[in-house]
Structure formats: C-alpha cells, structure tokens
Short mmCIF file of C-alpha atoms in Angstrom, two decimals:
data_model
loop_
_atom_site.label_atom_id
_atom_site.label_comp_id
_atom_site.label_asym_id
_atom_site.label_seq_id
_atom_site.Cartn_x
_atom_site.Cartn_y
_atom_site.Cartn_z
CA MET A 495 0.00 0.00 0.00
CA SER A 496 1.62 3.27 -1.12
CA THR A 497 1.21 6.26 1.19
CA ALA A 498 2.45 9.83 1.34
CA GLY A 499 2.66 10.14 5.13
CA ARG A 500 4.49 8.17 7.80
CA LEU A 501 3.14 5.69 10.34
CA ILE A 502 4.73 5.59 13.81
CA ALA A 503 3.65 2.96 16.35
CA PHE A 504 4.03 3.28 20.11
CA GLU A 505 4.30 -0.10 21.82
CA GLY A 506 5.08 -1.44 25.26
CA PRO A 507 3.93 -3.49 28.21
CA GLU A 508 1.27 -2.34 30.66
CA GLY A 509 2.01 0.91 32.47
CA ALA A 510 4.77 2.03 30.10
CA GLY A 511 3.23 5.46 29.51
CA LYS A 512 2.51 5.09 25.80
CA SER A 513 -0.57 7.31 25.75
CA THR A 514 1.13 10.13 27.67
CA GLN A 515 4.30 10.06 25.59
CA MET A 516 2.41 9.80 22.32
CA ALA A 517 0.27 12.83 23.21
CA ARG A 518 3.41 14.83 24.01
CA ALA A 519 5.01 13.74 20.75
CA ALA A 520 1.93 14.75 18.76
CA THR A 521 2.00 18.22 20.31
CA ALA A 522 5.71 18.60 19.58
CA LEU A 523 5.39 17.46 15.97
CA ARG A 524 2.51 19.85 15.39
CA GLY A 525 4.77 22.55 16.80
CA ASP A 526 7.25 21.58 14.07
CA GLY A 527 4.54 22.38 11.54
CA ARG A 528 3.61 18.80 10.71
CA LEU A 529 0.14 17.43 10.09
CA VAL A 530 -0.40 14.80 12.77
CA GLU A 531 -3.13 12.19 13.26
CA ALA A 532 -3.05 10.63 16.74
CA THR A 533 -4.97 7.37 17.03
CA PHE A 534 -5.05 4.11 18.99
CA GLU A 535 -6.03 0.45 19.08
CA PRO A 536 -8.46 -0.99 19.79
CA GLY A 537 -11.44 1.34 19.44
CA ALA A 538 -10.61 4.23 17.10
CA THR A 539 -13.56 3.56 14.77
CA ALA A 540 -17.29 3.18 15.28
CA LEU A 541 -16.89 -0.57 14.85
CA GLY A 542 -13.88 -0.59 17.13
CA ILE A 543 -15.70 1.00 20.07
CA GLY A 544 -17.74 -2.14 20.66
CA LEU A 545 -14.73 -4.37 20.04
CA ARG A 546 -12.70 -2.42 22.61
CA GLU A 547 -15.35 -2.91 25.27
CA THR A 548 -15.35 -6.65 24.70
CA LEU A 549 -11.58 -6.98 24.45
CA LEU A 550 -10.62 -4.88 27.44
CA HIS A 551 -13.60 -4.88 29.78
CA ALA A 552 -15.62 -8.07 29.27
CA ARG A 553 -16.52 -9.95 32.44
CA ALA A 554 -14.89 -13.33 32.85
CA ALA A 555 -17.91 -15.28 31.57
CA ALA A 556 -18.02 -13.20 28.38
CA ALA A 557 -14.27 -12.89 27.79
CA PRO A 558 -13.18 -14.13 24.35
CA ALA A 559 -11.08 -17.27 24.03
CA PRO A 560 -7.51 -16.62 22.80
CA LEU A 561 -8.26 -17.33 19.13
CA ALA A 562 -11.46 -15.26 19.24
CA GLU A 563 -9.49 -12.50 20.96
CA LEU A 564 -6.99 -12.53 18.08
CA PHE A 565 -9.72 -12.25 15.45
CA LEU A 566 -11.41 -9.39 17.29
CA TYR A 567 -8.14 -7.44 17.42
CA LEU A 568 -7.57 -8.09 13.74
CA ALA A 569 -11.09 -6.94 12.87
CA ASP A 570 -10.41 -3.74 14.76
CA ARG A 571 -7.10 -3.30 12.91
CA ALA A 572 -8.55 -3.92 9.46
CA GLN A 573 -11.19 -1.25 10.07
CA HIS A 574 -8.66 1.10 11.66
CA VAL A 575 -6.27 0.86 8.71
CA ARG A 576 -8.93 1.46 6.10
CA GLN A 577 -11.01 4.08 7.89
CA VAL A 578 -8.38 6.08 9.82
CA ILE A 579 -4.76 5.31 9.03
CA ALA A 580 -4.75 4.98 5.23
CA PRO A 581 -6.73 8.21 4.60
CA ALA A 582 -4.51 10.18 7.00
CA LEU A 583 -1.33 8.87 5.39
CA ALA A 584 -2.68 9.66 1.93
CA ALA A 585 -3.24 13.23 3.14
CA GLY A 586 0.43 13.44 4.13
CA ALA A 587 -0.01 13.17 7.88
CA VAL A 588 2.34 11.66 10.40
CA VAL A 589 0.12 9.02 12.00
CA LEU A 590 0.94 8.13 15.60
CA THR A 591 -0.83 5.04 16.87
CA ASP A 592 -0.97 3.78 20.43
CA ARG A 593 -0.50 0.05 19.64
CA PHE A 594 -0.42 -1.69 16.28
CA SER A 595 0.66 -5.07 14.90
CA ALA A 596 3.49 -5.69 17.36
CA SER A 597 1.01 -5.73 20.24
CA THR A 598 -0.96 -8.52 18.58
CA ILE A 599 2.15 -10.61 18.06
CA ALA A 600 3.40 -9.93 21.59
CA TYR A 601 0.08 -10.41 23.43
CA GLN A 602 -1.75 -13.03 21.40
CA GLY A 603 1.32 -14.78 20.02
CA TYR A 604 3.88 -14.74 22.81
CA GLY A 605 1.49 -14.02 25.68
CA ARG A 606 -1.40 -16.34 24.81
CA GLY A 607 0.80 -18.90 23.11
CA LEU A 608 -0.98 -18.90 19.74
CA ASP A 609 1.06 -20.08 16.76
CA LEU A 610 3.40 -17.19 15.95
CA GLU A 611 3.56 -17.84 12.22
CA ARG A 612 -0.21 -17.92 11.89
CA VAL A 613 -0.65 -14.83 14.08
CA THR A 614 1.90 -12.95 11.98
CA GLN A 615 0.30 -14.02 8.71
CA ALA A 616 -3.20 -13.11 9.88
CA ASP A 617 -2.01 -9.72 11.09
CA ALA A 618 -0.31 -9.00 7.75
CA TRP A 619 -3.61 -9.68 6.00
CA ALA A 620 -5.53 -7.43 8.38
CA ARG A 621 -3.14 -4.47 8.01
CA ASP A 622 -3.05 -4.85 4.21
CA GLY A 623 0.69 -4.27 3.95
CA MET A 624 0.71 -1.21 6.19
CA THR A 625 4.03 -1.12 8.06
CA PRO A 626 5.25 1.46 10.60
CA ARG A 627 8.20 3.59 9.55
CA LEU A 628 9.21 3.50 13.21
CA THR A 629 8.11 1.51 16.23
CA VAL A 630 8.89 3.10 19.60
CA LEU A 631 9.04 0.49 22.35
CA LEU A 632 8.64 2.04 25.79
CA ASP A 633 10.07 -0.64 28.03
CA LEU A 634 10.03 -1.23 31.77
CA PRO A 635 10.02 -4.19 34.18
CA VAL A 636 6.69 -5.98 34.35
CA ARG A 637 6.09 -5.45 38.06
CA VAL A 638 6.86 -1.73 37.77
CA GLY A 639 4.39 -1.37 34.90
CA LEU A 640 1.63 -3.30 36.62
CA ALA A 641 2.05 -1.18 39.75
CA ARG A 642 1.67 1.95 37.63
CA ALA A 643 -1.45 0.52 35.98
CA HIS A 644 -3.04 -0.55 39.28
CA GLY A 645 -6.71 0.39 39.52
CA ASP A 646 -7.43 0.30 35.78
CA ASP A 647 -10.21 -2.17 34.93
CA ASP A 648 -8.47 -3.41 31.76
CA ARG A 649 -8.84 -7.20 32.00
CA PHE A 650 -5.27 -7.74 30.79
CA HIS A 651 -4.03 -6.24 34.05
CA ALA A 652 -5.52 -9.22 35.85
CA GLU A 653 -3.27 -11.65 33.98
CA ASP A 654 -0.45 -13.17 35.98
CA VAL A 655 3.12 -11.89 35.94
CA ALA A 656 4.27 -14.81 33.78
CA PHE A 657 1.88 -13.73 31.01
CA HIS A 658 3.23 -10.18 31.07
CA GLU A 659 6.82 -11.43 31.10
CA ARG A 660 6.08 -13.40 27.93
CA VAL A 661 4.57 -10.29 26.35
CA ARG A 662 7.57 -8.16 27.27
CA GLY A 663 9.90 -10.84 25.94
CA GLY A 664 7.93 -10.87 22.71
CA PHE A 665 8.39 -7.14 22.24
CA HIS A 666 12.13 -7.50 22.79
CA ARG A 667 12.36 -10.29 20.23
CA LEU A 668 10.52 -8.21 17.67
CA ALA A 669 12.77 -5.21 18.33
CA ALA A 670 15.93 -7.31 18.08
CA ALA A 671 14.77 -8.77 14.77
CA ASP A 672 14.31 -5.32 13.18
CA PRO A 673 16.69 -2.83 14.80
CA GLU A 674 16.53 -0.40 11.87
CA THR A 675 12.87 0.45 12.47
CA TRP A 676 12.58 -0.09 16.24
CA ARG A 677 13.80 2.13 19.06
CA VAL A 678 13.76 0.77 22.61
CA ILE A 679 13.49 3.45 25.30
CA ASP A 680 13.76 2.91 29.05
CA ALA A 681 10.36 4.03 30.38
CA THR A 682 11.55 4.03 34.01
CA GLN A 683 13.36 7.32 33.34
CA PRO A 684 11.76 10.67 34.22
CA ALA A 685 9.00 11.58 31.76
CA ASP A 686 10.97 14.49 30.29
CA ALA A 687 13.95 12.25 29.55
CA VAL A 688 11.70 9.69 27.87
CA HIS A 689 10.08 12.46 25.82
CA ALA A 690 13.46 13.77 24.66
CA GLN A 691 14.49 10.32 23.47
CA VAL A 692 11.14 9.71 21.79
CA MET A 693 11.43 12.98 19.89
CA ALA A 694 15.00 12.24 18.82
CA ALA A 695 13.84 8.90 17.41
CA LEU A 696 10.83 10.44 15.67
CA ARG A 697 12.75 13.31 14.10
CA ASP A 698 15.41 10.92 12.88
CA ALA A 699 12.77 8.68 11.30
CA LEU A 700 10.96 11.63 9.74
CA GLU A 701 14.03 13.45 8.44
CA GLY A 702 13.39 14.42 4.84
CA ALA A 703 9.74 13.36 5.05
#
C-alpha cells in the first residue's frame, strides 16, 4: 500500500506510559509544523468502540477465548487501517498510533501462546501491507508497569506476571529482529527524559519526510 505520510507505532507493556508520551510527541510534531493524526487500538472507529469494550472490559464469563481475541483485534485493525490510518497517510499526515501489529504478536502470540507464524500471517492480511516507519518500544520491568497501571479495569491487568513477562519478551524479540525500524526506550526514566528520546527517534525517522 503506497502512502504519502508516515506511520509511527508506540508499543510497550502495561504501564509504560505510551498514551502520555504519544500525546506529548503529537503536540511537539505539530509545533514543528507537521500534520499529525493521533490514534489508537483498539477502538478508534465506530466498529472498534464495541470491540474495545469486549476486548478490554468483558466480564470473565463473556471474555473471548484466545483465538477469538486474536480475530477481534484483527477486525479492529482492518477497520482502523482502512477508515483512519490509510486516509490520514494519503493526506500526508504523520500518523501516531498507540499500539499496532506488534502488540498482537506480543500479546496473542507470545502471551497467549498462539502459533506465531499464523498470528503474523493473519495480522499481515488485516493491516493490508501497512508497516510502521518506526516503532517506539517504551520498556520497563513488568512489576513496575503493573504497579503503575493498578486500579485500571483493563482485563489484561488481571493476567499473571508470567503472562506479562512473555509479552515483554515478545516485544524484545521483535525489536531485536528489526533494529533499523525499532527504538527501545527505558520508560523508568523521568518523563521528560523519555520524551526527549522519543522525539529524537521520531525526528530521525521523519528526516526528509
């Protein structure tokens, strides 16, 4: 899929501060004079709103099984790409998304234990060839992140530490496999230090764009 803009994904384990850092980055890039579309997964479309409620807040009896969970995330992504991301990129925007494909591979592949090859193939179909120019991984120890996220009713926060360790390990494997388009940033640093490193990575990726 050919696009005029650039797609940047913010990824990380629970409590990493993705939403806060992405919002700061969007403000800074707009200050640079860039057109910016800030979005997120799941739930950035009318279809996605209902999917988000099921995926993140369903009671135990109604929670999707791992394979169903994967398909729901991919349905959200397919709609997100076509309805939000692709039009914004075609308009020349820098699109910042709070979670994208890497989260599916890390959470449903590594975390849930679904077949990684099949998860990766299904995700590629759902995103229709859309690939981030840069993926920013905000990383921190699992227990630190879960403590930060304490009190949120996101059902993933109720998963055991072993699940979240597998997810974090999955992110690191993805980053190690593609160092040219991933930047790993220590999210335990003060917020201003994290922001400075995020902006350095973004400006480097967007140079000449």
